Coordinates of C-alpha atoms in Angstrom, one line a residue:
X1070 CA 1.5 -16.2 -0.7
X1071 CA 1.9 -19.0 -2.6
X1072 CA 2.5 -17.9 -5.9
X1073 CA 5.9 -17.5 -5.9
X1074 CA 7.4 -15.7 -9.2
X1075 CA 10.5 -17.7 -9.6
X1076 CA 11.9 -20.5 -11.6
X1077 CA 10.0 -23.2 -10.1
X1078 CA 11.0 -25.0 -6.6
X1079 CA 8.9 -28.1 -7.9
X1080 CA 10.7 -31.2 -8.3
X1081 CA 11.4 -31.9 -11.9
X1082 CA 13.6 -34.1 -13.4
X1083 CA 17.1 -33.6 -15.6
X1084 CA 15.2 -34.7 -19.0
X1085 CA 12.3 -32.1 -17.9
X1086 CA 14.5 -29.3 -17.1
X1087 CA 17.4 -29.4 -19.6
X1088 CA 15.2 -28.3 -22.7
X1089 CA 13.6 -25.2 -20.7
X1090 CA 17.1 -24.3 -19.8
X1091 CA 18.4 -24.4 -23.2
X1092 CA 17.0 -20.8 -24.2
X1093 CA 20.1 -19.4 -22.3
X1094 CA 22.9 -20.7 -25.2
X1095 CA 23.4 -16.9 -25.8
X1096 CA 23.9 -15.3 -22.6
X1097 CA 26.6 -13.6 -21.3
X1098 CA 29.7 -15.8 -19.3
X1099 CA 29.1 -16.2 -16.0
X1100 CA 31.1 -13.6 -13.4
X1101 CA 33.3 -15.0 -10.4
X1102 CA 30.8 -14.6 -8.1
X1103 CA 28.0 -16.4 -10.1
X1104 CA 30.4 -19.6 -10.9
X1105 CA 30.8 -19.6 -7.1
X1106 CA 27.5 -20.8 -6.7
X1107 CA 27.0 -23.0 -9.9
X1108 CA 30.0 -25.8 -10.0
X1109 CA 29.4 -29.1 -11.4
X1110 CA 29.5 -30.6 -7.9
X1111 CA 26.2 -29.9 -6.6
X1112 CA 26.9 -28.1 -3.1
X1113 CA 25.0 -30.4 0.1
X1114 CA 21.7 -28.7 1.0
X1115 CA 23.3 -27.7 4.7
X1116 CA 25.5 -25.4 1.9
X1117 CA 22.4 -24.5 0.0
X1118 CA 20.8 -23.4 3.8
X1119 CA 23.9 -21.8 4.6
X1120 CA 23.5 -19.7 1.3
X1121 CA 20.1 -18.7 1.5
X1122 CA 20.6 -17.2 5.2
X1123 CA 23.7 -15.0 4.0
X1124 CA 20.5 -13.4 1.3
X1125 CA 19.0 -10.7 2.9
X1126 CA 15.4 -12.5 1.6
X1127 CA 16.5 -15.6 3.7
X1128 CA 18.1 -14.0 6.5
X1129 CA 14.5 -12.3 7.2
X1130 CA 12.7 -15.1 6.4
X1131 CA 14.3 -17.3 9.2
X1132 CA 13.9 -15.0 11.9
X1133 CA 10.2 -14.4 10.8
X1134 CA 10.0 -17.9 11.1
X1135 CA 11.5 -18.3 14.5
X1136 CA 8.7 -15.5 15.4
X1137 CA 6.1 -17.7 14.0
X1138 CA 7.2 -20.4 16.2
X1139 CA 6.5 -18.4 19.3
X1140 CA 2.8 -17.6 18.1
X1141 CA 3.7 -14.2 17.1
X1142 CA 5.0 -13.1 13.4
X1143 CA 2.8 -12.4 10.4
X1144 CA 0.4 -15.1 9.6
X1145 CA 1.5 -18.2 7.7
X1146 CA -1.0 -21.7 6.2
X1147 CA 1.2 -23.9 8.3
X1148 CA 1.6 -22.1 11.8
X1149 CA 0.4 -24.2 14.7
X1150 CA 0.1 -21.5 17.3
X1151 CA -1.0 -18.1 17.1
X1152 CA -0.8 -15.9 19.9
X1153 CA -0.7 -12.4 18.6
X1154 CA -0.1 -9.8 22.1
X1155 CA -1.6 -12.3 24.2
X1156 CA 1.0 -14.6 26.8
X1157 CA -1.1 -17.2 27.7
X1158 CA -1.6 -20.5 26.6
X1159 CA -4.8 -20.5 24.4
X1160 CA -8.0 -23.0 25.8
X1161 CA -9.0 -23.9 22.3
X1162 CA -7.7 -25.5 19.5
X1163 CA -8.6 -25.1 15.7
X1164 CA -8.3 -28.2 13.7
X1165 CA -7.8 -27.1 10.0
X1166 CA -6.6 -29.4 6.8
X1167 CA -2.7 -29.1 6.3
X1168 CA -2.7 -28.3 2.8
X1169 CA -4.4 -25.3 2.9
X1170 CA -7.3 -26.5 0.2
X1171 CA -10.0 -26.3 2.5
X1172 CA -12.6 -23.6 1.8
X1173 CA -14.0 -23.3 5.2
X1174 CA -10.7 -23.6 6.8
X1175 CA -9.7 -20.8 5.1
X1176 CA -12.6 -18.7 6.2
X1177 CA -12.4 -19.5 9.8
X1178 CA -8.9 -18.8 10.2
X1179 CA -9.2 -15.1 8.4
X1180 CA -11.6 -14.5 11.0
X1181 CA -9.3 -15.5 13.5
X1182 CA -5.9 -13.5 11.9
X1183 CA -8.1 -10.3 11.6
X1184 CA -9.5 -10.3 15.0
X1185 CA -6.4 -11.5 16.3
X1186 CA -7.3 -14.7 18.4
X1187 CA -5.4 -16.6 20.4
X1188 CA -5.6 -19.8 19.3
X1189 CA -3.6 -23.3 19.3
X1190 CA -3.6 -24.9 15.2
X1191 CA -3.3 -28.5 14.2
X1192 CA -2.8 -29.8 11.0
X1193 CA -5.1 -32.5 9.9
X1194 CA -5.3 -34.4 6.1
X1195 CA -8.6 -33.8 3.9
X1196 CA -9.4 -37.5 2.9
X1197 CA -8.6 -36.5 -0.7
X1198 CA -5.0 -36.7 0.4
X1199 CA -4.3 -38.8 3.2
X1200 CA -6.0 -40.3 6.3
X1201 CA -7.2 -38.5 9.5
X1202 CA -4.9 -39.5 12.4
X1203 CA -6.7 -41.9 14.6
X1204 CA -6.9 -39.5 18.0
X1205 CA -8.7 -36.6 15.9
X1206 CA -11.2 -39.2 14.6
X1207 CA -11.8 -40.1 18.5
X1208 CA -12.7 -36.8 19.0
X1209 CA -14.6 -35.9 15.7
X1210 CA -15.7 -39.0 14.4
X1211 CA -16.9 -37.9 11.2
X1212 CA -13.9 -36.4 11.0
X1213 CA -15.6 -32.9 9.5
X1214 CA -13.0 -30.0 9.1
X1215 CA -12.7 -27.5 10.7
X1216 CA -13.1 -28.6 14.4
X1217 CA -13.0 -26.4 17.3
X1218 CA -11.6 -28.0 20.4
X1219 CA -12.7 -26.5 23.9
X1220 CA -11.0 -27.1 27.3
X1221 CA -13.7 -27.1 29.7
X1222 CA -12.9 -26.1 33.6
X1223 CA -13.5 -29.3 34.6
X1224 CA -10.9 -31.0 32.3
X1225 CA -13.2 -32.0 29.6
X1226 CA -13.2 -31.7 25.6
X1227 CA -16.4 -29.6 23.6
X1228 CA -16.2 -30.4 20.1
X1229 CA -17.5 -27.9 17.7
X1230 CA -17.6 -28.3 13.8
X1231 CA -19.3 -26.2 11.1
X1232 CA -17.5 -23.0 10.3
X1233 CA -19.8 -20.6 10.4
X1234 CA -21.1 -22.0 13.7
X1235 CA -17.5 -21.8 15.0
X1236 CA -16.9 -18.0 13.9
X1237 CA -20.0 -16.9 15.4
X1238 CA -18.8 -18.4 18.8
X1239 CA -15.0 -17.2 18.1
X1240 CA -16.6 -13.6 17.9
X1241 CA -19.1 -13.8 21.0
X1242 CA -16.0 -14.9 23.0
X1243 CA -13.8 -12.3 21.7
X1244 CA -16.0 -9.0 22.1
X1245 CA -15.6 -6.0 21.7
X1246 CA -15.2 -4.7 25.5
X1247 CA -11.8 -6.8 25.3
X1248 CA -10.5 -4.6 22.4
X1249 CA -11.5 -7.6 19.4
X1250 CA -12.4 -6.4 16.5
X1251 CA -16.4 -6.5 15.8
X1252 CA -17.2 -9.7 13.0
X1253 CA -21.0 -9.2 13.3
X1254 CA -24.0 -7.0 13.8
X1255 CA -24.6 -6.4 17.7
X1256 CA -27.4 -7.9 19.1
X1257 CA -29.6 -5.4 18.7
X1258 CA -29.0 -4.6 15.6
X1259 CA -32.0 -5.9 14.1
X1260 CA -31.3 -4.3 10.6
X1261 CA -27.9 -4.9 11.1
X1262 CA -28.5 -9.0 10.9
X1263 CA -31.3 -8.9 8.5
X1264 CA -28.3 -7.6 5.9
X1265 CA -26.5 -10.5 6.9
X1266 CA -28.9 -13.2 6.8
X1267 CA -29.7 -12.0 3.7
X1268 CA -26.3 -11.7 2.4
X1269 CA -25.2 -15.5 3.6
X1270 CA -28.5 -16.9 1.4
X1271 CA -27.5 -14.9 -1.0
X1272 CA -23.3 -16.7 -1.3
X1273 CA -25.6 -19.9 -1.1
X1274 CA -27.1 -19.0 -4.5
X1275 CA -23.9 -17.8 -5.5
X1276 CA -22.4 -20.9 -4.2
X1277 CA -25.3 -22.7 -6.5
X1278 CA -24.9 -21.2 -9.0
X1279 CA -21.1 -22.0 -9.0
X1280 CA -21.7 -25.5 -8.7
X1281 CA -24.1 -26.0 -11.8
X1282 CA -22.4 -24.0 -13.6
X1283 CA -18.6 -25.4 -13.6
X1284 CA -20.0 -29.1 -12.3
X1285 CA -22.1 -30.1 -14.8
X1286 CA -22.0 -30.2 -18.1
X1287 CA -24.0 -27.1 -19.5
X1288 CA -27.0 -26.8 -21.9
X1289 CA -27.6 -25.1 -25.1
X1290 CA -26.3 -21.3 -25.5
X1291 CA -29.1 -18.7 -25.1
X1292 CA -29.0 -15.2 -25.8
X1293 CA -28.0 -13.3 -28.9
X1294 CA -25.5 -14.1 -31.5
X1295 CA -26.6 -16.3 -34.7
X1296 CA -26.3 -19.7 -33.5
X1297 CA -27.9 -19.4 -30.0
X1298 CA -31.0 -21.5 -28.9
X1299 CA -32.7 -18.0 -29.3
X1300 CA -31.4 -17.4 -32.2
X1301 CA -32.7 -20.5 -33.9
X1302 CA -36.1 -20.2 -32.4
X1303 CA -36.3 -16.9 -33.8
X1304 CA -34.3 -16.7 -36.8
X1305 CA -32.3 -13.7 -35.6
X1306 CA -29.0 -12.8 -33.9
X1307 CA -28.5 -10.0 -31.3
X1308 CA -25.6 -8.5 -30.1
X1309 CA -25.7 -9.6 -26.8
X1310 CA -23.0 -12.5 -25.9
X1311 CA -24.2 -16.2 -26.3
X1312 CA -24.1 -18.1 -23.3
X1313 CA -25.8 -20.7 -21.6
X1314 CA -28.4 -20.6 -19.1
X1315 CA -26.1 -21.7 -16.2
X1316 CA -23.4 -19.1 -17.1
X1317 CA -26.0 -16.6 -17.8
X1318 CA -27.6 -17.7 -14.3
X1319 CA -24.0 -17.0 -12.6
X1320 CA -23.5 -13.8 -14.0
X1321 CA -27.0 -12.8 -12.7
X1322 CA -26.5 -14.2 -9.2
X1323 CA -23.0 -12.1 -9.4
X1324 CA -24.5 -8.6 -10.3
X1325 CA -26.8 -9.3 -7.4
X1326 CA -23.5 -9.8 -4.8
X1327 CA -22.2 -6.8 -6.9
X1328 CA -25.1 -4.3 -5.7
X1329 CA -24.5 -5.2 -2.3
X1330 CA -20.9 -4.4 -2.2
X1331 CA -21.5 -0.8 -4.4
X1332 CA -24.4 0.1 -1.7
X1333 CA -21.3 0.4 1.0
X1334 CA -19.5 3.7 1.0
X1335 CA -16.0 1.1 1.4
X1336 CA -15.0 -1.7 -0.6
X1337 CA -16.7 -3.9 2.1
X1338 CA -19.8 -5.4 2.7
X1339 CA -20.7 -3.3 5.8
X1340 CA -19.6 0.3 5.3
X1341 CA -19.2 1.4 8.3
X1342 CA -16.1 -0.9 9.1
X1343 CA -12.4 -0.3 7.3
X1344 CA -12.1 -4.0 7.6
X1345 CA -13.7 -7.0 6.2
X1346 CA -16.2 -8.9 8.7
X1347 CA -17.2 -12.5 9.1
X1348 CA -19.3 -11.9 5.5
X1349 CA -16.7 -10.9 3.5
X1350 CA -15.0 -14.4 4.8
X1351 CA -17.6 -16.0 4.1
X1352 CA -17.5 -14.8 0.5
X1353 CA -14.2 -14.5 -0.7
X1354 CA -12.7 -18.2 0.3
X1355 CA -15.8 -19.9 -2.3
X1356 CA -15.4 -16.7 -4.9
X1357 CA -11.5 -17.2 -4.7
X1358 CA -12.1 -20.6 -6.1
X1359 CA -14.7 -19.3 -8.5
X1360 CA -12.1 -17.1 -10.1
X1361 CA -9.8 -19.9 -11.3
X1362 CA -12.5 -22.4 -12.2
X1363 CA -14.7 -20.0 -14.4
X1364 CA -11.0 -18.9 -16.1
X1365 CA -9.8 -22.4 -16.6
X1366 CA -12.8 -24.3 -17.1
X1367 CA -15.0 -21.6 -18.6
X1368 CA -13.1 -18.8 -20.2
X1369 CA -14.7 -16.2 -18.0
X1370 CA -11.9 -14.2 -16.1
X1371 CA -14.0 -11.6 -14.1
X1372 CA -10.7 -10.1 -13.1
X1373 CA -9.9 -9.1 -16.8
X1374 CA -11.0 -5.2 -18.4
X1375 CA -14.4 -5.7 -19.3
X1376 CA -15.5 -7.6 -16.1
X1377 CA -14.0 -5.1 -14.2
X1378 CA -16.4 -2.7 -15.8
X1379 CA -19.2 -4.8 -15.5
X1380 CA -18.4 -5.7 -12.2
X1381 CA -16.6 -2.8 -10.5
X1382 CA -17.5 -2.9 -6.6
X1383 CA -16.7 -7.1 -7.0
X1384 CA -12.9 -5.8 -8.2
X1385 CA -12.5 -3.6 -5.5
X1386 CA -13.7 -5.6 -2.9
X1387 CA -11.0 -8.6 -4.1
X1388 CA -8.1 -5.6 -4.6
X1389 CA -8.7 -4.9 -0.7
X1390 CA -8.5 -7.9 0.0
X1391 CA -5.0 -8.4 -2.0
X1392 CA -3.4 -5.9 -0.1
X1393 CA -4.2 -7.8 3.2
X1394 CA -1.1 -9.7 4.2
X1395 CA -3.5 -11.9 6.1
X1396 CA -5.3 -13.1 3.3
X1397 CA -2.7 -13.5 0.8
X1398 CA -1.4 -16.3 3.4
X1399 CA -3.9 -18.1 2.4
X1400 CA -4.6 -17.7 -0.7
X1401 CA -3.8 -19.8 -3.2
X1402 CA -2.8 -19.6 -6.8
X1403 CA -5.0 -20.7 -10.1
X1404 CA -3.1 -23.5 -11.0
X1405 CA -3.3 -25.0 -7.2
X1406 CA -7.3 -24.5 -7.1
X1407 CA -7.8 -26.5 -10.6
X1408 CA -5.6 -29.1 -8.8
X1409 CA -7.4 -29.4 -5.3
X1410 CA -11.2 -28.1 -6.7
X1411 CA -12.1 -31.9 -8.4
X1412 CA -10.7 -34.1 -5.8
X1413 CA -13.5 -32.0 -3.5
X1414 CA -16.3 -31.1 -5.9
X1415 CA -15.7 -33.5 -8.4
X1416 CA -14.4 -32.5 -12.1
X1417 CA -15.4 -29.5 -13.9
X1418 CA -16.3 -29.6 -17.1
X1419 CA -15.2 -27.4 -20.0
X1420 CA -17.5 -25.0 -21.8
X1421 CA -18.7 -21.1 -21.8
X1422 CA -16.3 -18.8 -23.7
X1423 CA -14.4 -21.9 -26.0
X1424 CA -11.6 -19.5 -27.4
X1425 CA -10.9 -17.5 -24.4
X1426 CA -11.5 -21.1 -22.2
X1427 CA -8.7 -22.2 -24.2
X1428 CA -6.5 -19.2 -23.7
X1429 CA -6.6 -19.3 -19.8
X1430 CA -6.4 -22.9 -19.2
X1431 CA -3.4 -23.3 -21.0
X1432 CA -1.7 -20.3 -19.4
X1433 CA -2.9 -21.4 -16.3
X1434 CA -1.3 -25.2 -16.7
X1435 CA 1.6 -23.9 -18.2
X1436 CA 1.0 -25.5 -22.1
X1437 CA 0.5 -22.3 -23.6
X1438 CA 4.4 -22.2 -25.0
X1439 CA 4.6 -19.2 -22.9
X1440 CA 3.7 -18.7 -19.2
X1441 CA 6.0 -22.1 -17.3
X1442 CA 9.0 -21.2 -19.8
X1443 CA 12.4 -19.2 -18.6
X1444 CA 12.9 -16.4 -18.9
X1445 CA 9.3 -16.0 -17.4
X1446 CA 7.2 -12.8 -17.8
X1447 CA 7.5 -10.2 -15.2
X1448 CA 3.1 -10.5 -14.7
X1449 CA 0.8 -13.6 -15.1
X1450 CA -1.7 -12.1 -18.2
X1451 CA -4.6 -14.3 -15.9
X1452 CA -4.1 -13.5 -12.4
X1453 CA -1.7 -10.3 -12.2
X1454 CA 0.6 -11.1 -8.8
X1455 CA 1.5 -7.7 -8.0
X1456 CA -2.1 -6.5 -7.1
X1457 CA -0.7 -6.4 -3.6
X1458 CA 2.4 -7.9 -1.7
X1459 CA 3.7 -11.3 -3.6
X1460 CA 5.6 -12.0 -1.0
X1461 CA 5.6 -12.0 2.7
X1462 CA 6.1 -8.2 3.7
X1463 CA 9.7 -9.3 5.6
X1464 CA 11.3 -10.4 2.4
X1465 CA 10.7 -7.4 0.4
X1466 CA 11.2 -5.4 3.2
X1467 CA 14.4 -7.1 3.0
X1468 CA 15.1 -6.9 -0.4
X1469 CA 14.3 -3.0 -0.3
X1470 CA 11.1 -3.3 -2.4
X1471 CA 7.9 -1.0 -1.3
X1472 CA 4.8 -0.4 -2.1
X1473 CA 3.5 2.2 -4.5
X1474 CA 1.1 4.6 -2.9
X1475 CA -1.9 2.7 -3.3
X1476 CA -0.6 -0.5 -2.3
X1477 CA 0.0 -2.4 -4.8
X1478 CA 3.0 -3.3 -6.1
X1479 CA 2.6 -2.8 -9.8
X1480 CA 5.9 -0.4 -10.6
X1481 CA 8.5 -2.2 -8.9
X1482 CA 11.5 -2.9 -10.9
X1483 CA 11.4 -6.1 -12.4
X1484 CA 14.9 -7.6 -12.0
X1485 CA 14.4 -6.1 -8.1
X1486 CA 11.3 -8.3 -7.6
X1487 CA 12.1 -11.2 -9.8
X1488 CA 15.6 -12.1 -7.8
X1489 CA 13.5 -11.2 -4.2
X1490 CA 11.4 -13.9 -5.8
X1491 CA 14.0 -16.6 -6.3
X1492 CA 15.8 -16.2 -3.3
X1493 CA 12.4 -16.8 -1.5
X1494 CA 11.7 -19.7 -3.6
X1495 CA 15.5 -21.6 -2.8
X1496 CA 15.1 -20.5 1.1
X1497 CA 12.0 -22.5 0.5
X1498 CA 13.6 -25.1 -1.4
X1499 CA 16.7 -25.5 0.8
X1500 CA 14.8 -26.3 3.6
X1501 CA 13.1 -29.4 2.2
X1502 CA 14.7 -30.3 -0.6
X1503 CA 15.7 -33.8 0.2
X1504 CA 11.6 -34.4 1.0
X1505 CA 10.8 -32.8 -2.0
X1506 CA 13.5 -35.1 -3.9
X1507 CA 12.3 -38.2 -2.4
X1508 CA 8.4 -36.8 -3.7
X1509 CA 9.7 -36.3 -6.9
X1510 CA 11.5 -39.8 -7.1
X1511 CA 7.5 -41.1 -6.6
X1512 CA 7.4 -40.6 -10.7
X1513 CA 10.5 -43.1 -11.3
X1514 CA 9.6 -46.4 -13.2
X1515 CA 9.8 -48.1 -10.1
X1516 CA 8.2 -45.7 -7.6
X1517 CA 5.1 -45.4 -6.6
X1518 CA 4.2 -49.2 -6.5
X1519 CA 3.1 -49.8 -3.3
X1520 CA -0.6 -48.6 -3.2
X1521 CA -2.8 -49.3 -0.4
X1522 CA -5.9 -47.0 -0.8
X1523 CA -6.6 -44.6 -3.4
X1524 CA -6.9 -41.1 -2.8
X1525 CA -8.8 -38.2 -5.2
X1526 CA -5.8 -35.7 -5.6
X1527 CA -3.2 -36.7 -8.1
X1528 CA -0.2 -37.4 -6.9
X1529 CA -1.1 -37.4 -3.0
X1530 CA -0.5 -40.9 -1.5
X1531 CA 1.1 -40.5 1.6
X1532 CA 2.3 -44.0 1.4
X1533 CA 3.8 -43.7 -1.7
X1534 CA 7.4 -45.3 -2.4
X1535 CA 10.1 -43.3 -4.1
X1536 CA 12.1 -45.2 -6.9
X1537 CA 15.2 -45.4 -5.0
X1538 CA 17.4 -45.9 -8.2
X1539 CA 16.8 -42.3 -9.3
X1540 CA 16.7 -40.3 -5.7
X1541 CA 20.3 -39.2 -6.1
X1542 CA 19.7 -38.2 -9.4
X1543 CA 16.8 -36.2 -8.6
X1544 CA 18.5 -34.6 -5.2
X1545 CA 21.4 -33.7 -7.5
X1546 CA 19.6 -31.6 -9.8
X1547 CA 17.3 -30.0 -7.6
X1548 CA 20.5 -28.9 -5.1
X1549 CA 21.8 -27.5 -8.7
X1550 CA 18.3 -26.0 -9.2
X1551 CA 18.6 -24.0 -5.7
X1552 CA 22.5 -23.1 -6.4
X1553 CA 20.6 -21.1 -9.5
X1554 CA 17.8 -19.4 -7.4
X1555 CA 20.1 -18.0 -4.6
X1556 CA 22.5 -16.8 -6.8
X1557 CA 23.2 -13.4 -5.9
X1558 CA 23.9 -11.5 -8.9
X1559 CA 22.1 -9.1 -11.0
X1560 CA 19.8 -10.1 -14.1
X1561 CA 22.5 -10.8 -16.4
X1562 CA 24.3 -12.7 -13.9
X1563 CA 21.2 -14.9 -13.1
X1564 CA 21.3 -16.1 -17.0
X1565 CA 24.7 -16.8 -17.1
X1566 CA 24.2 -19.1 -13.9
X1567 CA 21.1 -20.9 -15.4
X1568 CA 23.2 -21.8 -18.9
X1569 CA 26.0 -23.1 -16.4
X1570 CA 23.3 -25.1 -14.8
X1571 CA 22.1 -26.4 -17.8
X1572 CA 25.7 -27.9 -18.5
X1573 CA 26.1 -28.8 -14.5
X1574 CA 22.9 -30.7 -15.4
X1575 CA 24.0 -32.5 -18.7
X1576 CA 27.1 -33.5 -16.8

């Protein structure tokens, strides 16, 4: 997953992080083994790899990621082969953006990890950030993502784009007879793909209704309430929440997708399968995305109390899917999808539910005074993490963490999870730090002055320059950052390491 519950492995600079660090004046003195890891001479990030493999978290991590690089392993955004029990060498290739933003990527490659296709993976740019390599745009020349890639017997290349189109073939090649899992309706089962015809139209109007509600600016509130266009029409107020037609619109198009999934006997669309199908896919990588932009650009979180009661088979169909270590792979967190959702859609605008709009978007962003500050909560108040695994099922194996009986993971102990969660978060940062230095140079006062095209996500030239003047600086406190997250001691400990950062960081 990549919501990681952990002081942050973003680059930030020495003036950015020495005020958040300053809450720790009053803790404890550091023990022996805490000042081993936080000197004033930030340790070289070979030492900070070193230290993450002695961690139990990081020890699993790297060999789940030599796994990966074999094809086999749990699944992973980045993995560019996936072989699963198969040994040989997969035909086709998948094409899918590298970032992971991509909504129909996304989709596709669910289908893929839950039937268990072979399959070879490259990584290609979405033109919002960055520029299609020149021998994928020979082969695709619109350069549409994804892109299937078929190696015919006689040597030749089928291109396939469209991902619905490509998980209907991935599923007729992949039947049943050879022990993959079923994605669709058989062939003749007639009332079998008249459900599923009309379930796609009906995520189009879903999809629809999305768009013209969160893209576009929205018209006057109607419904009850004393200052509603109804209300002024009439010269009365109901009870009944104001809302505009769009939101009103969405919510209507929702309870529609909600009586399909409470006509199931399972949390699924089709009942009679204990595992989502190509429709569910097809759903839950567009209503993923809905989810943060009605909370952050709307105030609507239909993952809070009262949406859950209004919408109770929609909640448990996104709960399965929490659990599912496949899924949570690619998932992405709030704060990401508010990021990468206008540089696709264009931007949303704010409206619906002003108070509660205000509420989520700055928890979401972090402005709220609360939600980006150490110590940080145990739970996010918007989008609860421990729903199902937070991490990759190795590293809290590792770290001794289970599951509760239904799955989730909402009684773990805090201090248990939250140091699993750091020392996930420097194994991450370890590995890339110097990159993610050099990134964060970009905002220097001489970086980033080299432009050569413009791109739609913030932040994302791949050209960019780093200001070289501050680079060191930058490394230095990140490496003293990481010396923090992989410190190995218990809660207590952990503070009295961040207050020594602080001063490592002042000196």
């Amino acid at each position: 997953p990549k919501v990681v519950k952990s002081f942050s492995t973003n680059a930030f600079t020495a003036a950015t992080a020495i005020p958040i660090l300053s809450r720790y004046h009053n803790t404890a003195s550091a023990s022996k083994s805490v000042l081993a890891m936080s000197t004033t001479t930030a340790e070289s990030w070979s030492t900070l790899q070193s230290a993450s493999s002695s961690t139990a978290v990081g020890s699993a991590l790297n060999n789940e990621q030599s796994l990966r690089a074999t094809g086999k392993g749990s699944p992973f955004v980045q993995s560019n082969l996936r072989l699963f029990n198969s040994s040989e060498k997969p035909k086709i290739t998948l094409y899918r953006d590298h970032a992971g933003w991509c909504p129909y990527c996304q989709k596709t490659m669910l289908l893929i990890e839950e039937k268990e296709i072979p399959i070879n993976i490259e990584l290609v740019a979405m033109r919002s950030y960055g520029d299609k390599p020149a021998e994928f745009l020979n082969m695709v020349p619109s350069g549409l993502l994804p892109a299937l890639i078929v190696e015919q017997p006689d040597g030749r290349k089928r291109v396939i784009t469209e991902s619905q189109v490509i998980m209907e073939l991935l599923d007729r090649w992949h039947p049943t007879s050879e022990g993959y899992k079923a994605m669709l309706p058989s062939e003749e089962d007639t009332v079998g793909w008249s459900k599923f015809d009309t379930l796609a139209n009906l995520e189009r109007e879903l999809f629809s209704w999305w768009c013209t509600l969160v893209f576009r600016p929205e018209g006057p509130r109607l419904g009850g309430g004393s200052g509603g266009l109804m209300g002024m029409l009439t010269g009365k107020g109901g009870g009944e929440k104001e809302m505009s037609g769009s939101m009103k619109g969405f919510l209507d198009c929702l309870s529609k997708v909600e009586s399909a999934l409470t006509s199931t006997p399972g949390p699924w669309f089709f009942g009679e399968y204990d595992y989502p199908t190509m429709i569910d896919f097809i759903y839950v990588s567009h209503v993923e995305r809905m989810l943060a932009s009605a909370a952050y650009w709307k105030g609507l979180d239909l993952r809070s109390a009262e949406y859950k009661a209004q919408f109770p088979g929609l909640n448990a169909w996104l709960d399965a899917f929490e659990k599912r270590e496949c899924y949570l792979a690619f998932k992405s967190d709030y704060y990401t999808h508010v990021m990468d959702i206008p540089p696709q859609y264009g931007p949303g605008f704010d409206g619906g539910f002003e108070d509660k709009r205000k509420e989520f978007s700055q928890c979401i962003n972090g402005r709220d005074g609360k939600s980006w500050k150490l110590p940080l909560p145990h739970d996010d108040p918007v989008q609860p993490l421990y729903r199902g695994p937070p991490l990759p099922l190795c590293a809290l194996s590792a770290a001794g963490i289970e599951s509760d009986a239904d799955g989730t993971y909402e009684s773990t102990n805090p201090e248990q999870m939250a140091k699993a969660c750091r020392h996930m978060a420097g194994w991450k940062l370890s590995s890339n730090g110097d990159k993610v230095a050099r990134f964060a140079a970009r905002g220097g006062v001489d970086g980033a002055k080299n432009p050569r095209k413009s791109f739609g996500a913030p932040l994302a030239d791949p050209y960019a320059n780093p200001d070289q003047s501050v680079v060191p600086s930058v490394d230095a406190v990140l490496r003293i950052v990481c010396a923090a997250l992989l410190e190995d001691g218990e809660d207590d400990d952990h503070g009295a390491v961040l207050q020594s950062m602080e001063q490592s960081l002042r000196d």
